[in-house]
Short mmCIF file of C-alpha atoms and ligand atoms in Angstrom, two decimals:
data_model
loop_
_atom_site.label_atom_id
_atom_site.label_comp_id
_atom_site.label_asym_id
_atom_site.label_seq_id
_atom_site.Cartn_x
_atom_site.Cartn_y
_atom_site.Cartn_z
CA MET A 9 -15.07 -4.44 26.06
CA ASN A 10 -11.43 -5.38 26.22
CA ILE A 11 -9.77 -5.49 22.85
CA ASN A 12 -6.15 -6.17 23.58
CA ILE A 13 -4.68 -6.08 20.12
CA PHE A 14 -1.09 -6.08 21.30
CA ARG A 15 -1.02 -9.09 23.61
CA ARG A 16 -3.06 -11.37 21.41
CA LYS A 17 -1.14 -14.18 19.78
CA ARG A 18 -1.36 -13.49 16.09
CA LYS A 19 -1.68 -16.21 13.53
CA ILE A 20 0.28 -14.91 10.57
CA ILE A 21 -1.23 -16.51 7.51
CA VAL A 22 0.75 -14.89 4.75
CA PRO A 23 4.14 -13.60 5.88
CA VAL A 24 5.86 -10.83 4.00
CA LEU A 25 8.41 -12.82 2.06
CA THR A 26 11.82 -11.23 2.21
CA GLU A 27 14.36 -12.64 -0.21
CA GLU A 28 16.49 -14.07 2.62
CA LYS A 29 13.64 -15.87 4.38
CA ALA A 30 11.96 -17.15 1.31
CA LYS A 31 14.81 -18.47 -0.82
CA GLU A 32 14.63 -22.21 -1.40
CA THR A 33 11.38 -22.50 0.48
CA LEU A 34 7.94 -23.69 -0.35
CA VAL A 35 5.08 -21.30 0.18
CA ARG A 36 1.51 -22.40 0.81
CA CYS A 37 -1.16 -20.43 -1.00
CA GLN A 38 -3.63 -18.98 1.47
CA SER A 39 -6.43 -19.25 -1.04
CA CYS A 40 -6.12 -22.72 -2.64
CA GLY A 41 -3.71 -24.42 -0.22
CA ASN A 42 -1.25 -25.53 -2.90
CA LEU A 43 2.48 -25.48 -2.18
CA ILE A 44 4.52 -23.33 -4.55
CA GLU A 45 8.29 -23.04 -5.00
CA TYR A 46 9.19 -19.52 -3.93
CA GLU A 47 11.22 -18.96 -7.08
CA ASP A 48 8.23 -19.92 -9.25
CA LEU A 49 6.04 -17.57 -7.23
CA ARG A 50 8.54 -14.73 -7.60
CA LYS A 51 8.81 -15.23 -11.35
CA ASN A 52 5.01 -15.11 -11.56
CA LEU A 53 4.97 -11.68 -9.81
CA LYS A 54 3.86 -13.38 -6.56
CA VAL A 55 0.59 -14.53 -8.09
CA CYS A 56 -0.41 -18.12 -7.29
CA PRO A 57 -0.03 -20.17 -10.51
CA TYR A 58 -2.90 -22.43 -9.43
CA CYS A 59 -5.68 -20.05 -8.39
CA GLY A 60 -4.44 -16.51 -9.17
CA TYR A 61 -4.28 -15.38 -5.52
CA HIS A 62 -2.17 -12.22 -5.28
CA PHE A 63 0.45 -12.51 -2.53
CA ARG A 64 1.63 -9.32 -0.88
CA MET A 65 4.61 -7.53 -2.47
CA THR A 66 7.36 -5.57 -0.75
CA VAL A 67 7.75 -1.91 -1.62
CA SER A 68 10.86 -2.57 -3.73
CA GLU A 69 9.11 -5.36 -5.65
CA ARG A 70 6.19 -3.03 -6.27
CA ILE A 71 8.38 -0.22 -7.57
CA ASN A 72 10.16 -2.69 -9.86
CA LEU A 73 6.76 -3.88 -11.08
CA ILE A 74 5.35 -0.54 -12.16
CA ALA A 75 8.35 1.73 -12.88
CA ASP A 76 10.38 1.42 -16.06
CA SER A 77 13.74 -0.14 -15.24
CA GLY A 78 16.17 2.30 -13.62
CA THR A 79 13.86 5.32 -13.82
CA PHE A 80 12.69 5.62 -10.21
CA SER A 81 14.40 8.38 -8.24
CA GLU A 82 13.41 8.78 -4.61
CA ILE A 83 12.64 12.13 -2.96
CA ASP A 84 12.26 13.26 0.66
CA THR A 85 14.41 10.45 2.06
CA GLU A 86 15.17 12.52 5.18
CA ILE A 87 11.58 12.22 6.52
CA LYS A 88 11.47 9.45 9.10
CA ALA A 89 8.99 8.05 11.62
CA VAL A 90 9.44 9.51 15.12
CA ASP A 91 7.86 8.85 18.51
CA MET A 92 5.94 11.94 19.67
CA LEU A 93 3.73 10.40 22.38
CA GLY A 94 6.12 8.03 24.17
CA PHE A 95 3.77 5.22 23.16
CA LYS A 96 4.41 1.70 24.40
CA ASP A 97 2.81 -1.64 23.64
CA LEU A 98 4.94 -4.78 23.88
CA LEU A 99 7.83 -2.57 22.76
CA THR A 100 8.19 1.17 23.00
CA TYR A 101 7.36 2.84 19.70
CA LYS A 102 11.01 3.91 19.42
CA GLU A 103 12.11 0.28 19.78
CA ARG A 104 9.50 -0.82 17.24
CA ILE A 105 10.72 1.73 14.69
CA LYS A 106 14.31 0.63 15.30
CA GLN A 107 13.43 -3.06 14.97
CA THR A 108 11.36 -2.48 11.83
CA LYS A 109 14.16 -0.48 10.27
CA LYS A 110 16.59 -3.31 11.01
CA GLU A 111 14.25 -5.87 9.44
CA THR A 112 13.24 -3.86 6.37
CA GLY A 113 15.91 -1.22 5.81
CA LEU A 114 13.12 1.36 5.67
CA ASP A 115 12.56 4.56 7.68
CA CYS A 116 8.93 5.10 6.79
CA ALA A 117 5.85 3.25 5.52
CA VAL A 118 5.93 4.96 2.14
CA ILE A 119 8.55 5.57 -0.53
CA THR A 120 7.98 8.53 -2.85
CA GLY A 121 9.67 9.77 -5.98
CA LYS A 122 9.52 10.26 -9.70
CA ALA A 123 9.52 7.53 -12.34
CA LYS A 124 8.59 6.66 -15.88
CA ILE A 125 5.75 4.19 -16.33
CA GLY A 126 5.49 2.83 -19.86
CA GLY A 127 7.57 5.81 -20.96
CA PHE A 128 5.38 8.43 -19.22
CA ASN A 129 6.64 10.58 -16.36
CA ALA A 130 4.74 10.41 -13.07
CA ALA A 131 5.08 11.26 -9.40
CA VAL A 132 4.90 7.92 -7.61
CA GLY A 133 4.25 6.93 -3.99
CA VAL A 134 4.29 3.30 -2.89
CA PHE A 135 3.25 2.05 0.55
CA ALA A 136 5.46 -0.46 2.36
CA PHE A 137 3.20 -2.88 4.23
CA GLU A 138 6.32 -4.41 5.76
CA PHE A 139 6.85 -1.18 7.74
CA ILE A 140 4.37 -1.50 10.67
CA GLY A 141 1.58 -2.71 8.41
CA GLY A 142 1.91 0.25 6.04
CA SER A 143 0.18 2.32 8.70
CA LEU A 144 -0.34 6.00 8.05
CA GLY A 145 1.93 7.73 10.55
CA SER A 146 2.86 11.39 10.49
CA ALA A 147 6.04 10.76 8.46
CA THR A 148 4.01 8.75 5.95
CA GLY A 149 1.48 11.58 5.73
CA GLU A 150 4.16 14.23 5.36
CA LYS A 151 5.93 12.33 2.58
CA LEU A 152 2.67 11.82 0.69
CA THR A 153 1.69 15.49 1.09
CA LYS A 154 5.07 16.60 -0.19
CA LEU A 155 4.76 14.16 -3.10
CA ILE A 156 1.38 15.65 -4.05
CA GLU A 157 2.88 19.16 -3.89
CA TYR A 158 5.84 17.94 -5.96
CA ALA A 159 3.48 16.53 -8.59
CA LYS A 160 1.54 19.81 -8.70
CA LYS A 161 4.71 21.90 -9.00
CA HIS A 162 6.17 19.75 -11.78
CA LYS A 163 2.79 19.20 -13.52
CA LEU A 164 3.03 15.44 -13.23
CA PRO A 165 0.26 12.87 -12.92
CA LEU A 166 0.19 11.30 -9.46
CA ILE A 167 0.16 7.55 -8.82
CA ILE A 168 -0.08 6.24 -5.25
CA VAL A 169 -0.03 2.49 -4.64
CA PHE A 170 -1.76 1.76 -1.33
CA SER A 171 -1.08 -1.19 0.94
CA SER A 172 -2.03 -0.20 4.44
CA GLY A 173 -3.72 -1.47 7.58
CA GLY A 174 -4.95 2.06 8.38
CA GLU A 175 -3.89 4.69 10.88
CA ARG A 176 -0.86 4.20 13.14
CA ILE A 177 -2.18 3.76 16.65
CA HIS A 178 1.26 4.58 18.12
CA GLU A 179 0.82 8.19 16.93
CA GLY A 180 -2.80 8.75 17.94
CA ILE A 181 -4.39 11.93 16.60
CA TYR A 182 -1.17 12.88 14.76
CA SER A 183 -1.81 9.84 12.58
CA LEU A 184 -5.51 10.56 12.06
CA MET A 185 -4.92 14.17 11.00
CA GLN A 186 -2.75 12.97 8.09
CA VAL A 187 -5.89 11.86 6.26
CA ALA A 188 -7.35 15.40 6.29
CA LYS A 189 -3.97 16.87 5.36
CA ILE A 190 -3.48 14.54 2.39
CA ILE A 191 -7.05 14.94 1.11
CA GLN A 192 -6.67 18.72 1.25
CA ALA A 193 -3.45 18.44 -0.79
CA VAL A 194 -5.19 16.11 -3.27
CA ASP A 195 -8.07 18.62 -3.66
CA SER A 196 -5.63 21.40 -4.46
CA PHE A 197 -3.76 19.12 -6.87
CA LYS A 198 -6.94 18.10 -8.71
CA GLU A 199 -8.10 21.73 -8.96
CA SER A 200 -4.95 22.34 -11.01
CA GLY A 201 -6.35 19.85 -13.55
CA ARG A 202 -3.88 17.06 -12.86
CA LEU A 203 -4.56 13.33 -12.71
CA PHE A 204 -4.57 11.46 -9.38
CA MET A 205 -4.67 7.73 -10.01
CA PRO A 206 -4.60 5.61 -6.84
CA VAL A 207 -3.96 1.89 -6.97
CA LEU A 208 -5.45 -0.12 -4.11
CA THR A 209 -3.72 -3.37 -3.26
CA ASN A 210 -4.33 -5.92 -0.54
CA PRO A 211 -5.09 -4.64 2.05
CA SER A 212 -6.16 -0.98 1.89
CA TYR A 213 -8.02 0.04 5.00
CA CYS A 214 -9.25 3.15 6.77
CA GLY A 215 -7.35 6.32 5.75
CA ALA A 216 -5.76 4.60 2.76
CA ALA A 217 -9.18 3.69 1.37
CA ALA A 218 -10.57 7.16 2.17
CA ILE A 219 -7.72 8.95 0.36
CA ALA A 220 -7.85 6.58 -2.61
CA MET A 221 -11.57 7.17 -3.10
CA THR A 222 -10.79 10.81 -3.99
CA GLY A 223 -8.89 9.64 -7.07
CA SER A 224 -9.80 10.66 -10.60
CA ILE A 225 -9.40 7.05 -11.76
CA VAL A 226 -9.38 4.42 -9.03
CA ILE A 227 -7.68 1.11 -9.82
CA ALA A 228 -7.55 -1.95 -7.57
CA GLU A 229 -5.59 -5.13 -7.80
CA LYS A 230 -7.57 -8.36 -8.12
CA GLY A 231 -8.85 -9.76 -4.81
CA SER A 232 -7.70 -6.79 -2.68
CA LEU A 233 -9.52 -6.22 0.59
CA ILE A 234 -10.62 -2.59 0.87
CA GLY A 235 -12.66 -0.85 3.55
CA VAL A 236 -12.75 0.88 6.90
CA SER A 237 -11.20 -2.04 8.76
CA GLY A 238 -10.16 -5.64 8.20
CA PRO A 239 -12.37 -8.66 8.90
CA ARG A 240 -10.49 -9.44 12.16
CA ILE A 241 -11.04 -6.01 13.70
CA THR A 242 -14.69 -5.95 12.56
CA ARG A 243 -15.23 -9.39 14.07
CA GLU A 244 -13.73 -8.41 17.43
CA VAL A 245 -15.45 -5.03 17.70
CA ALA A 246 -18.88 -5.96 16.32
CA ASN A 247 -18.75 -9.62 17.36
CA LYS A 248 -19.94 -10.46 13.91
CA ASN A 249 -18.46 -12.05 10.80
CA ILE A 250 -18.63 -9.87 7.69
CA PRO A 251 -18.51 -11.97 4.50
CA GLY A 252 -14.98 -11.61 3.10
CA LYS A 253 -16.17 -11.01 -0.45
CA LEU A 254 -18.08 -7.89 0.63
CA LYS A 255 -14.79 -6.04 1.08
CA GLN A 256 -13.11 -7.45 -1.99
CA ALA A 257 -12.22 -5.18 -4.89
CA GLU A 258 -14.58 -7.03 -7.23
CA SER A 259 -17.54 -6.26 -4.97
CA LEU A 260 -16.54 -2.60 -4.66
CA LEU A 261 -16.28 -2.40 -8.45
CA GLN A 262 -19.83 -3.75 -8.80
CA ASN A 263 -21.05 -1.13 -6.34
CA GLY A 264 -19.40 1.77 -8.15
CA PHE A 265 -16.50 2.55 -5.80
CA LEU A 266 -13.76 1.60 -8.27
CA ASP A 267 -13.15 2.20 -11.96
CA THR A 268 -11.36 -1.04 -12.71
CA VAL A 269 -9.93 -4.17 -11.09
CA VAL A 270 -6.88 -5.68 -12.73
CA ASP A 271 -4.69 -8.74 -12.50
CA ARG A 272 -1.18 -7.85 -11.35
CA HIS A 273 0.27 -8.96 -14.68
CA LEU A 274 -1.74 -6.19 -16.36
CA LEU A 275 -1.26 -3.48 -13.72
CA LYS A 276 1.64 -1.60 -15.31
CA THR A 277 0.08 -1.75 -18.78
CA THR A 278 -3.23 -0.45 -17.40
CA ILE A 279 -1.56 2.49 -15.61
CA ALA A 280 0.47 3.29 -18.73
CA GLN A 281 -2.66 3.23 -20.93
CA PHE A 282 -4.42 5.73 -18.67
CA LEU A 283 -1.29 7.92 -18.64
CA LYS A 284 -1.19 7.78 -22.43
CA HIS A 285 -4.79 9.03 -22.71
CA TYR A 286 -4.17 11.64 -20.03
CA ASN A 287 -1.06 12.93 -21.85
CA ARG A 288 -3.02 13.22 -25.10
CA ARG A 289 -5.65 15.28 -23.28
CA THR A 290 -3.13 17.67 -21.73
CA ILE A 291 -1.03 18.23 -24.86
ZN1 LIG B 30 -3.55 -20.53 -4.91
#
């Protein structure tokens, strides 16, 4: 079987909308097909005003969405993606990192730090899908592990917002081992009695889904696709179409994998409510 995922022409259905590219443009909703003024979409938190489809957010938009204004302070900014295997697809991995950094201004697929959410302190990690599909490379894994240790040390609840295509193929086994490393750190964190509250957004695949399922309270954003792999990979490997709704958050909620599924407009309030109850319990 020849699955050449690098040379295939990709049809990008929903581009990540950077401010520069998207200003004064019309965006077509992938779900209902309606055209929306980008500015209207942005004001509506990138939720389609016609059908409620949740467009993907950038990491900075996501931090602005959940953190109280001006309260987010980043940690571990020195940890950056590096090429350990000399991997090459259409570009060398080094070139891909350089190009992605130029396009996004990011060094890694996750940003971590401390913030207030609805007035409550929390350790916060947010995936950046715009950095190589939010894939879980070794720098991503290291930053998340250090965030979990930071939360444990400072006795903070831990919120991680996932948006990830899975492991980073460019880093091979170094990428895969991050899942075990992070889950071990989460176990130790939870044993200390602290709250781990993952938020799954579209998409959250493979390691991201596995890590999130260890959460104390697992939240997902409406319509998010969650699972081992995306429909495209499943189709090409298994030569079979898996019904899209099977991997949607709403289906996972029905089958007991999630605690709640929320509309983006209610996400911050929902997190804050859980933090409020958690704080009462720990006082
Ligand atoms: Zn729509």
